[in-house]
Amino acid sequence: GNSVTQMEGPVTLSEEAFLTINCTYTATGYPSLFWYVQYPGEGLQLLLKATKADDKGSNKGFEATYRKETTSFHLEKGSVQVSDSAVYFCALISGGSNYKLTFGKGTLLTVNP
Amino acid sequence: NAGVMQNPRHLVRRRGQEARLRCSPMKGHSHVYWYRQLPEEGLKFMVYLQKENIIDESGMPKERFSAEFPKEGPSILRIQQVVRGDSAAYFCASSRILESSSGNTIYFGEGSWLTVV
């Protein structure tokens, strides 16, 4: 079956620090990969996605590259801001159901000024 | 331009009571999904509904849980005779017609937190 393993949190950084949140997956077929973000008091929002190997998804300064050889989709940002404090979820869709997302457990990021 | 609306945001029930969680999809969306997040776990798919139809309930527990999405009104996730293990965050999502390999057209609500005491 499908599964997603992401770095356990919480992660605490100072403003302008470099961020990496690791995500690896197991999937049948060729999955599409996603990062979702949940800001305090809000619903999950799609942050970025990649649908095939070597694709790079990017949004709001965040990037993640679909690495088929290492089955990974690590989230990175060069310089975090206080407003990036949120819970980040790695997820995938695979196996023919284009609506059934498989999520990781989420990583809480806190950025201090 | 309201997003996916869930209520209540927080619900406390005693063991054996019923819990009803409501979800109003985004305007123009006819597909609704429910996910559950147990403590220390990721969100897990429960059920996929269209108006008056259950399309996929492969993630629903076999007993006590039911979901509906009537022609009029919100989608309801109903949990009968709740137990402590039902304590979790329940997320609703909605979409229009899905494209292949979607995720970007599935919009999530803020979640409903159920606590069973």
PDB file of N, CA, C and O in Angstrom, chain B residues 7-8 10 12 15-16 24 34 40 43 46 59 64 70 77-78 86-89 91 93 98 101:
ATOM      1  N   ASN B   7     -18.609  22.577  10.888  1.00  0.00           N
ATOM      2  CA  ASN B   7     -19.031  22.883  12.260  1.00  0.00           C
ATOM      3  C   ASN B   7     -19.596  21.647  12.933  1.00  0.00           C
ATOM      4  O   ASN B   7     -20.067  20.726  12.243  1.00  0.00           O
ATOM      5  N   PRO B   8     -19.469  21.576  14.238  1.00  0.00           N
ATOM      6  CA  PRO B   8     -18.768  22.541  15.082  1.00  0.00           C
ATOM      7  C   PRO B   8     -17.252  22.411  14.951  1.00  0.00           C
ATOM      8  O   PRO B   8     -16.764  21.402  14.461  1.00  0.00           O
ATOM      9  N   HIS B  10     -15.259  22.417  17.565  1.00  0.00           N
ATOM     10  CA  HIS B  10     -14.912  21.567  18.708  1.00  0.00           C
ATOM     11  C   HIS B  10     -16.196  20.964  19.273  1.00  0.00           C
ATOM     12  O   HIS B  10     -17.192  21.673  19.420  1.00  0.00           O
ATOM     13  N   VAL B  12     -17.510  18.070  22.289  1.00  0.00           N
ATOM     14  CA  VAL B  12     -17.218  17.147  23.393  1.00  0.00           C
ATOM     15  C   VAL B  12     -18.435  16.264  23.592  1.00  0.00           C
ATOM     16  O   VAL B  12     -19.560  16.760  23.707  1.00  0.00           O
ATOM     17  N   ARG B  15     -19.009   9.135  26.361  1.00  0.00           N
ATOM     18  CA  ARG B  15     -19.062   7.795  25.767  1.00  0.00           C
ATOM     19  C   ARG B  15     -20.511   7.336  25.624  1.00  0.00           C
ATOM     20  O   ARG B  15     -21.312   7.508  26.539  1.00  0.00           O
ATOM     21  N   GLY B  16     -20.829   6.786  24.461  1.00  0.00           N
ATOM     22  CA  GLY B  16     -22.181   6.314  24.216  1.00  0.00           C
ATOM     23  C   GLY B  16     -23.092   7.314  23.531  1.00  0.00           C
ATOM     24  O   GLY B  16     -24.151   6.925  23.007  1.00  0.00           O
ATOM     25  N   SER B  24     -20.154  22.040   4.851  1.00  0.00           N
ATOM     26  CA  SER B  24     -20.715  22.690   3.665  1.00  0.00           C
ATOM     27  C   SER B  24     -19.590  22.893   2.667  1.00  0.00           C
ATOM     28  O   SER B  24     -18.610  23.589   2.954  1.00  0.00           O
ATOM     29  N   TRP B  34     -14.290  13.027   3.453  1.00  0.00           N
ATOM     30  CA  TRP B  34     -14.006  13.144   4.887  1.00  0.00           C
ATOM     31  C   TRP B  34     -12.700  12.399   5.181  1.00  0.00           C
ATOM     32  O   TRP B  34     -12.479  11.279   4.698  1.00  0.00           O
ATOM     33  N   GLU B  40      -1.188  11.780  16.795  1.00  0.00           N
ATOM     34  CA  GLU B  40       0.130  11.272  16.376  1.00  0.00           C
ATOM     35  C   GLU B  40       0.099  10.535  15.038  1.00  0.00           C
ATOM     36  O   GLU B  40       1.011   9.791  14.715  1.00  0.00           O
ATOM     37  N   LEU B  43      -3.468  12.416   8.364  1.00  0.00           N
ATOM     38  CA  LEU B  43      -4.866  12.348   7.939  1.00  0.00           C
ATOM     39  C   LEU B  43      -5.094  11.077   7.142  1.00  0.00           C
ATOM     40  O   LEU B  43      -4.281  10.716   6.279  1.00  0.00           O
ATOM     41  N   MET B  46     -11.522   8.675   4.710  1.00  0.00           N
ATOM     42  CA  MET B  46     -12.648   7.900   5.232  1.00  0.00           C
ATOM     43  C   MET B  46     -13.664   7.596   4.138  1.00  0.00           C
ATOM     44  O   MET B  46     -13.990   6.438   3.876  1.00  0.00           O
ATOM     45  N   GLY B  59     -12.579   3.725   3.666  1.00  0.00           N
ATOM     46  CA  GLY B  59     -11.863   4.129   4.873  1.00  0.00           C
ATOM     47  C   GLY B  59     -12.748   4.285   6.091  1.00  0.00           C
ATOM     48  O   GLY B  59     -12.260   4.639   7.164  1.00  0.00           O
ATOM     49  N   ARG B  64     -20.836   1.942  13.450  1.00  0.00           N
ATOM     50  CA  ARG B  64     -21.117   3.196  14.163  1.00  0.00           C
ATOM     51  C   ARG B  64     -20.907   4.452  13.331  1.00  0.00           C
ATOM     52  O   ARG B  64     -21.380   5.510  13.713  1.00  0.00           O
ATOM     53  N   PRO B  70     -26.828  14.969   1.316  1.00  0.00           N
ATOM     54  CA  PRO B  70     -28.157  15.044   0.700  1.00  0.00           C
ATOM     55  C   PRO B  70     -28.223  16.047  -0.435  1.00  0.00           C
ATOM     56  O   PRO B  70     -27.323  16.881  -0.613  1.00  0.00           O
ATOM     57  N   LEU B  77     -21.286  13.785   8.837  1.00  0.00           N
ATOM     58  CA  LEU B  77     -20.588  12.585   9.307  1.00  0.00           C
ATOM     59  C   LEU B  77     -21.152  12.272  10.689  1.00  0.00           C
ATOM     60  O   LEU B  77     -21.112  13.115  11.592  1.00  0.00           O
ATOM     61  N   ARG B  78     -21.693  11.104  10.827  1.00  0.00           N
ATOM     62  CA  ARG B  78     -22.388  10.717  12.055  1.00  0.00           C
ATOM     63  C   ARG B  78     -21.655   9.568  12.721  1.00  0.00           C
ATOM     64  O   ARG B  78     -21.324   8.574  12.067  1.00  0.00           O
ATOM     65  N   ASP B  86     -12.549   7.406  19.316  1.00  0.00           N
ATOM     66  CA  ASP B  86     -13.059   8.245  18.237  1.00  0.00           C
ATOM     67  C   ASP B  86     -12.550   9.677  18.349  1.00  0.00           C
ATOM     68  O   ASP B  86     -12.747  10.480  17.427  1.00  0.00           O
ATOM     69  N   SER B  87     -11.916   9.997  19.467  1.00  0.00           N
ATOM     70  CA  SER B  87     -11.381  11.351  19.643  1.00  0.00           C
ATOM     71  C   SER B  87     -10.336  11.610  18.563  1.00  0.00           C
ATOM     72  O   SER B  87      -9.352  10.892  18.440  1.00  0.00           O
ATOM     73  N   ALA B  88     -10.567  12.652  17.785  1.00  0.00           N
ATOM     74  CA  ALA B  88      -9.714  12.916  16.626  1.00  0.00           C
ATOM     75  C   ALA B  88     -10.139  14.231  16.000  1.00  0.00           C
ATOM     76  O   ALA B  88     -11.157  14.822  16.384  1.00  0.00           O
ATOM     77  N   ALA B  89      -9.349  14.648  15.010  1.00  0.00           N
ATOM     78  CA  ALA B  89      -9.758  15.779  14.173  1.00  0.00           C
ATOM     79  C   ALA B  89     -10.341  15.213  12.891  1.00  0.00           C
ATOM     80  O   ALA B  89      -9.756  14.332  12.268  1.00  0.00           O
ATOM     81  N   PHE B  91     -11.574  16.113   9.141  1.00  0.00           N
ATOM     82  CA  PHE B  91     -11.457  17.133   8.101  1.00  0.00           C
ATOM     83  C   PHE B  91     -12.377  16.789   6.940  1.00  0.00           C
ATOM     84  O   PHE B  91     -12.430  15.655   6.477  1.00  0.00           O
ATOM     85  N   ALA B  93     -13.334  17.893   2.928  1.00  0.00           N
ATOM     86  CA  ALA B  93     -12.776  18.544   1.745  1.00  0.00           C
ATOM     87  C   ALA B  93     -13.811  18.479   0.635  1.00  0.00           C
ATOM     88  O   ALA B  93     -14.730  17.657   0.673  1.00  0.00           O
ATOM     89  N   LEU B  98     -12.948  16.070 -10.707  1.00  0.00           N
ATOM     90  CA  LEU B  98     -11.518  15.920 -10.518  1.00  0.00           C
ATOM     91  C   LEU B  98     -10.798  15.744 -11.844  1.00  0.00           C
ATOM     92  O   LEU B  98     -11.265  15.052 -12.739  1.00  0.00           O
ATOM     93  N   SER B 101      -4.733  12.914 -11.396  1.00  0.00           N
ATOM     94  CA  SER B 101      -3.681  13.228 -10.416  1.00  0.00           C
ATOM     95  C   SER B 101      -3.926  14.542  -9.714  1.00  0.00           C
ATOM     96  O   SER B 101      -3.035  15.351  -9.541  1.00  0.00           O
TER      97      SER B 101
END
